[in-house]
PDB file of C-alpha atoms and ligand atoms in Angstrom:
ATOM      1  CA  MET A 124      -0.028  -0.008  -0.019  1.00 50.00           C
ATOM      2  CA  THR A 125       2.735   2.358   1.012  1.00 51.00           C
ATOM      3  CA  ALA A 126       4.817   1.474  -2.004  1.00 53.00           C
ATOM      4  CA  HIS A 127       1.925   1.911  -4.170  1.00 58.00           C
ATOM      5  CA  SER A 128       1.021   5.411  -3.132  1.00 55.00           C
ATOM      6  CA  THR A 129       4.761   6.464  -3.372  1.00 64.00           C
ATOM      7  CA  LEU A 130       4.661   5.393  -7.011  1.00 63.00           C
ATOM      8  CA  ILE A 131       1.597   7.471  -7.696  1.00 64.00           C
ATOM      9  CA  ASP A 132       3.099  10.399  -5.969  1.00 75.00           C
ATOM     10  CA  ARG A 133       6.255  10.140  -8.162  1.00 75.00           C
ATOM     11  CA  HIS A 134       4.076  10.022 -11.284  1.00 74.00           C
ATOM     12  CA  GLU A 135       2.067  13.003 -10.140  1.00 76.00           C
ATOM     13  CA  ARG A 136       5.230  14.954  -9.399  1.00 77.00           C
ATOM     14  CA  ARG A 137       6.396  14.185 -12.856  1.00 77.00           C
ATOM     15  CA  TRP A 138       3.113  15.399 -14.478  1.00 76.00           C
ATOM     16  CA  ILE A 139       3.043  18.508 -12.415  1.00 74.00           C
ATOM     17  CA  LEU A 140       6.576  19.322 -13.703  1.00 78.00           C
ATOM     18  CA  ILE A 141       5.599  18.531 -17.302  1.00 74.00           C
ATOM     19  CA  SER A 142       2.488  20.659 -16.990  1.00 76.00           C
ATOM     20  CA  ALA A 143       4.479  23.569 -15.536  1.00 77.00           C
ATOM     21  CA  ALA A 144       7.031  23.254 -18.245  1.00 77.00           C
ATOM     22  CA  LEU A 145       4.192  23.345 -20.845  1.00 74.00           C
ATOM     23  CA  LEU A 146       2.669  26.378 -19.331  1.00 74.00           C
ATOM     24  CA  ALA A 147       5.971  28.163 -19.086  1.00 75.00           C
ATOM     25  CA  SER A 148       6.651  27.436 -22.806  1.00 71.00           C
ATOM     26  CA  PHE A 149       3.155  28.699 -23.812  1.00 66.00           C
ATOM     27  CA  ALA A 150       3.749  31.905 -21.933  1.00 69.00           C
ATOM     28  CA  VAL A 151       7.087  32.274 -23.704  1.00 65.00           C
ATOM     29  CA  LEU A 152       5.415  31.638 -27.144  1.00 63.00           C
ATOM     30  CA  ILE A 153       2.604  34.202 -26.374  1.00 60.00           C
ATOM     31  CA  GLY A 154       5.342  36.648 -25.297  1.00 60.00           C
ATOM     32  CA  ILE A 155       7.185  36.130 -28.482  1.00 55.00           C
ATOM     33  CA  ALA A 156       4.017  36.406 -30.610  1.00 58.00           C
ATOM     34  CA  GLY A 157       2.947  39.556 -28.825  1.00 56.00           C
ATOM     35  CA  PHE A 158       6.190  41.499 -28.626  1.00 54.00           C
ATOM     36  CA  ALA A 159       8.423  40.183 -31.427  1.00 53.00           C
ATOM     37  CA  LEU A 160       5.846  39.662 -34.086  1.00 54.00           C
ATOM     38  CA  GLY A 161       3.585  42.375 -33.111  1.00 54.00           C
ATOM     39  CA  VAL A 162       0.441  40.158 -32.974  1.00 57.00           C
ATOM     40  CA  GLN A 163      -2.030  41.315 -30.368  1.00 56.00           C
ATOM     41  CA  VAL A 164      -4.851  39.142 -29.102  1.00 55.00           C
ATOM     42  CA  PRO A 165      -8.054  41.108 -28.569  1.00 52.00           C
ATOM     43  CA  THR A 166      -8.535  42.179 -25.007  1.00 55.00           C
ATOM     44  CA  LEU A 167     -11.085  39.898 -23.391  1.00 54.00           C
ATOM     45  CA  ASP A 168     -12.256  42.458 -20.782  1.00 54.00           C
ATOM     46  CA  ARG A 169     -14.578  44.143 -23.255  1.00 78.00           C
ATOM     47  CA  ARG A 170     -17.202  42.313 -25.100  1.00 87.00           C
ATOM     48  CA  VAL A 171     -19.910  43.512 -27.332  1.00 91.00           C
ATOM     49  CA  ASP A 172     -22.931  41.942 -28.961  1.00 93.00           C
ATOM     50  CA  PRO A 173     -22.161  42.183 -32.730  1.00 94.00           C
ATOM     51  CA  LYS A 174     -25.870  42.354 -33.553  1.00 94.00           C
ATOM     52  CA  LYS A 175     -26.378  45.421 -31.275  1.00 94.00           C
ATOM     53  CA  LEU A 176     -23.586  47.685 -32.486  1.00 94.00           C
ATOM     54  CA  ASN A 177     -26.148  50.251 -33.816  1.00 94.00           C
ATOM     55  CA  GLU A 178     -27.699  50.496 -30.297  1.00 93.00           C
ATOM     56  CA  ASP A 179     -24.472  50.932 -28.558  1.00 91.00           C
ATOM     57  CA  PRO A 180     -23.510  54.591 -28.069  1.00 88.00           C
ATOM     58  CA  MET A 181     -19.916  53.922 -28.662  1.00 89.00           C
ATOM     59  CA  TRP A 182     -20.360  51.871 -31.816  1.00 95.00           C
ATOM     60  CA  SER A 183     -23.381  53.481 -33.441  1.00 95.00           C
ATOM     61  CA  LYS A 184     -21.100  56.305 -34.667  1.00 94.00           C
ATOM     62  CA  PRO A 185     -17.667  54.695 -35.194  1.00 96.00           C
ATOM     63  CA  GLY A 186     -14.837  56.977 -36.065  1.00 96.00           C
ATOM     64  CA  VAL A 187     -12.378  59.231 -34.260  1.00 97.00           C
ATOM     65  CA  ARG A 188     -12.955  60.777 -30.861  1.00 96.00           C
ATOM     66  CA  GLU A 189     -10.782  63.501 -29.502  1.00 96.00           C
ATOM     67  CA  LEU A 190      -9.810  63.016 -25.862  1.00 96.00           C
ATOM     68  CA  VAL A 191      -7.047  65.565 -25.390  1.00 95.00           C
ATOM     69  CA  PRO A 192      -6.610  67.939 -28.481  1.00 94.00           C
ATOM     70  CA  GLY A 193      -3.435  67.229 -30.278  1.00 94.00           C
ATOM     71  CA  ARG A 194      -2.428  64.514 -27.733  1.00 96.00           C
ATOM     72  CA  LYS A 195      -4.898  61.719 -27.156  1.00 97.00           C
ATOM     73  CA  TYR A 196      -7.406  60.220 -29.613  1.00 97.00           C
ATOM     74  CA  GLU A 197      -9.547  57.116 -29.842  1.00 96.00           C
ATOM     75  CA  VAL A 198     -10.872  55.299 -32.834  1.00 97.00           C
ATOM     76  CA  TYR A 199     -13.947  53.042 -32.945  1.00 97.00           C
ATOM     77  CA  LEU A 200     -13.548  50.846 -36.026  1.00 97.00           C
ATOM     78  CA  ILE A 201     -15.984  48.215 -37.267  1.00 98.00           C
ATOM     79  CA  ALA A 202     -15.014  45.473 -39.671  1.00 98.00           C
ATOM     80  CA  GLN A 203     -17.654  43.845 -41.707  1.00 98.00           C
ATOM     81  CA  THR A 204     -18.014  41.917 -45.042  1.00 96.00           C
ATOM     82  CA  TRP A 205     -16.393  43.510 -46.825  1.00 96.00           C
ATOM     83  CA  GLN A 206     -15.427  46.903 -45.499  1.00 98.00           C
ATOM     84  CA  PHE A 207     -14.164  48.920 -42.582  1.00 98.00           C
ATOM     85  CA  VAL A 208     -16.334  51.613 -41.085  1.00 98.00           C
ATOM     86  CA  PRO A 209     -15.081  54.114 -41.311  1.00 97.00           C
ATOM     87  CA  ARG A 210     -12.787  53.658 -44.265  1.00 98.00           C
ATOM     88  CA  GLU A 211     -10.862  56.814 -43.648  1.00 98.00           C
ATOM     89  CA  ILE A 212      -9.387  57.946 -40.388  1.00 97.00           C
ATOM     90  CA  VAL A 213      -7.754  61.320 -39.881  1.00 97.00           C
ATOM     91  CA  VAL A 214      -5.497  61.900 -36.852  1.00 97.00           C
ATOM     92  CA  PRO A 215      -2.741  64.550 -36.060  1.00 97.00           C
ATOM     93  CA  ALA A 216       0.891  63.327 -36.036  1.00 98.00           C
ATOM     94  CA  GLY A 217       2.427  62.856 -32.509  1.00 97.00           C
ATOM     95  CA  ALA A 218      -0.830  62.004 -30.810  1.00 97.00           C
ATOM     96  CA  LYS A 219      -1.485  58.713 -28.989  1.00 97.00           C
ATOM     97  CA  VAL A 220      -4.183  56.934 -30.899  1.00 97.00           C
ATOM     98  CA  THR A 221      -6.038  53.962 -29.277  1.00 96.00           C
ATOM     99  CA  PHE A 222      -7.978  51.828 -31.685  1.00 96.00           C
ATOM    100  CA  TYR A 223     -10.999  49.791 -30.657  1.00 96.00           C
ATOM    101  CA  VAL A 224     -11.846  47.253 -33.283  1.00 96.00           C
ATOM    102  CA  THR A 225     -14.680  44.863 -33.483  1.00 96.00           C
ATOM    103  CA  SER A 226     -16.521  42.852 -36.117  1.00 96.00           C
ATOM    104  CA  ARG A 227     -20.157  43.154 -37.137  1.00 97.00           C
ATOM    105  CA  ASP A 228     -20.356  39.656 -38.672  1.00 97.00           C
ATOM    106  CA  ILE A 229     -17.503  37.177 -39.139  1.00 97.00           C
ATOM    107  CA  GLN A 230     -13.784  37.048 -38.273  1.00 96.00           C
ATOM    108  CA  HIS A 231     -11.597  39.652 -39.946  1.00 97.00           C
ATOM    109  CA  GLY A 232      -8.152  41.097 -39.283  1.00 97.00           C
ATOM    110  CA  PHE A 233      -6.835  44.576 -38.868  1.00 97.00           C
ATOM    111  CA  LYS A 234      -3.340  45.461 -39.864  1.00 97.00           C
ATOM    112  CA  VAL A 235      -1.864  48.894 -40.434  1.00 98.00           C
ATOM    113  CA  LEU A 236       0.999  48.660 -42.928  1.00 97.00           C
ATOM    114  CA  ASP A 237       4.389  50.079 -41.824  1.00 94.00           C
ATOM    115  CA  THR A 238       3.385  49.793 -38.250  1.00 95.00           C
ATOM    116  CA  ASP A 239       3.166  46.990 -35.655  1.00 93.00           C
ATOM    117  CA  LEU A 240      -0.507  47.421 -35.406  1.00 96.00           C
ATOM    118  CA  ASN A 241      -2.046  44.001 -36.099  1.00 95.00           C
ATOM    119  CA  VAL A 242      -4.965  42.275 -34.440  1.00 95.00           C
ATOM    120  CA  GLN A 243      -7.558  39.503 -35.121  1.00 94.00           C
ATOM    121  CA  VAL A 244     -11.033  41.020 -35.271  1.00 95.00           C
ATOM    122  CA  ILE A 245     -13.452  38.475 -33.783  1.00 93.00           C
ATOM    123  CA  PRO A 246     -17.170  39.178 -33.494  1.00 95.00           C
ATOM    124  CA  GLY A 247     -18.184  39.630 -29.821  1.00 94.00           C
ATOM    125  CA  TYR A 248     -14.697  40.840 -28.796  1.00 93.00           C
ATOM    126  CA  VAL A 249     -13.078  44.293 -28.866  1.00 94.00           C
ATOM    127  CA  GLY A 250      -9.459  44.455 -29.948  1.00 93.00           C
ATOM    128  CA  LYS A 251      -7.626  47.377 -28.294  1.00 93.00           C
ATOM    129  CA  LEU A 252      -4.285  48.665 -29.481  1.00 93.00           C
ATOM    130  CA  SER A 253      -2.518  52.008 -29.366  1.00 95.00           C
ATOM    131  CA  TYR A 254       0.008  53.768 -31.580  1.00 97.00           C
ATOM    132  CA  THR A 255       1.623  57.161 -32.079  1.00 97.00           C
ATOM    133  CA  PHE A 256       2.077  58.157 -35.740  1.00 97.00           C
ATOM    134  CA  LYS A 257       5.108  60.274 -35.468  1.00 96.00           C
ATOM    135  CA  GLU A 258       5.244  61.393 -39.066  1.00 95.00           C
ATOM    136  CA  PRO A 259       2.470  62.777 -41.272  1.00 97.00           C
ATOM    137  CA  GLY A 260       1.567  60.513 -44.096  1.00 97.00           C
ATOM    138  CA  GLU A 261      -0.906  57.947 -45.396  1.00 98.00           C
ATOM    139  CA  TYR A 262      -1.064  54.539 -43.634  1.00 98.00           C
ATOM    140  CA  LYS A 263      -3.058  51.843 -45.401  1.00 98.00           C
ATOM    141  CA  PHE A 264      -4.855  49.313 -43.340  1.00 98.00           C
ATOM    142  CA  ILE A 265      -6.040  46.002 -44.588  1.00 98.00           C
ATOM    143  CA  CYS A 266      -7.948  42.819 -43.546  1.00 98.00           C
ATOM    144  CA  THR A 267      -5.619  39.899 -42.863  1.00 97.00           C
ATOM    145  CA  GLU A 268      -8.100  37.175 -42.261  1.00 96.00           C
ATOM    146  CA  TYR A 269      -9.653  35.526 -45.407  1.00 97.00           C
ATOM    147  CA  CYS A 270     -13.298  36.511 -45.163  1.00 97.00           C
ATOM    148  CA  GLY A 271     -14.627  35.733 -48.600  1.00 97.00           C
ATOM    149  CA  LEU A 272     -15.074  37.281 -51.974  1.00 96.00           C
ATOM    150  CA  GLY A 273     -14.338  40.897 -51.117  1.00 97.00           C
ATOM    151  CA  HIS A 274     -11.434  40.145 -48.658  1.00 98.00           C
ATOM    152  CA  ALA A 275      -8.598  41.466 -50.938  1.00 97.00           C
ATOM    153  CA  ALA A 276     -10.470  44.717 -51.403  1.00 96.00           C
ATOM    154  CA  MET A 277     -11.107  45.253 -47.733  1.00 98.00           C
ATOM    155  CA  SER A 278      -8.946  48.132 -46.695  1.00 98.00           C
ATOM    156  CA  GLY A 279      -8.926  51.702 -45.575  1.00 98.00           C
ATOM    157  CA  VAL A 280      -6.521  54.453 -44.845  1.00 98.00           C
ATOM    158  CA  ILE A 281      -5.261  56.495 -41.843  1.00 98.00           C
ATOM    159  CA  LYS A 282      -4.314  60.005 -42.827  1.00 97.00           C
ATOM    160  CA  VAL A 283      -1.798  61.435 -40.371  1.00 98.00           C
ATOM    161  CA  VAL A 284      -1.626  65.211 -40.753  1.00 97.00           C
ATOM    162  CA  PRO A 285       0.620  67.873 -39.183  1.00 97.00           C
ATOM    163  CA  PRO A 286      -0.885  68.835 -35.833  1.00 94.00           C
ATOM    164  CA  GLU A 287      -1.360  72.464 -36.918  1.00 93.00           C
ATOM    165  CA  GLU A 288      -3.479  71.298 -39.964  1.00 93.00           C
ATOM    166  CA  TYR A 289      -5.737  68.996 -38.012  1.00 94.00           C
ATOM    167  CA  THR A 290      -9.321  70.099 -38.037  1.00 87.00           C
ATOM    168  CA  GLY A 291     -10.967  66.927 -36.823  1.00 75.00           C
ATOM    169  CA  SER A 292     -11.950  63.997 -38.860  1.00 56.00           C
ATOM    170  CA  GLN A 293     -15.725  64.085 -39.304  1.00 48.00           C
TER     171      GLN A 293
HETATM  172 CU1  CUA B 528     -12.362  40.926 -43.911  1.00 80.01          CU
HETATM  173 CU2  CUA B 528     -10.686  39.598 -45.005  1.00 80.01          CU
END
């Protein structure tokens, strides 16, 4: 009896060690994906009903909101087959821009070219990511998840203007 339970203990200890090693390697992999590759998993703390976006005060009028003039902005962006709403986003250079991205229907992707902004857009979840566009210019964003016939045409543009030329985006 005693010998038997010692054997089980030894097995259990081994499995605990293996589980811990697996968990540690997952954490490392997620870390590498998040920081090195720039892939961000949508934040799970904010959920939204994709069928009720029009009734939600934050989502019924997607687009740019100014929080602190010239310094802090947020963008509500909806992905749907096969377009982004809005398609054009205008922000001033040098400001911190926080994007909230969700889908109205199926899974899409949101990637801003020439930046590390890249997130999966999953209906029901809100992806949150921030960026400061230091230089004025046009930054194209695209859908990175195959979503059907119009996938390749699903894109938009962020126009980053000099702060003194910024007059709002609506
Ligand atoms: Cu939306 Cu691909």
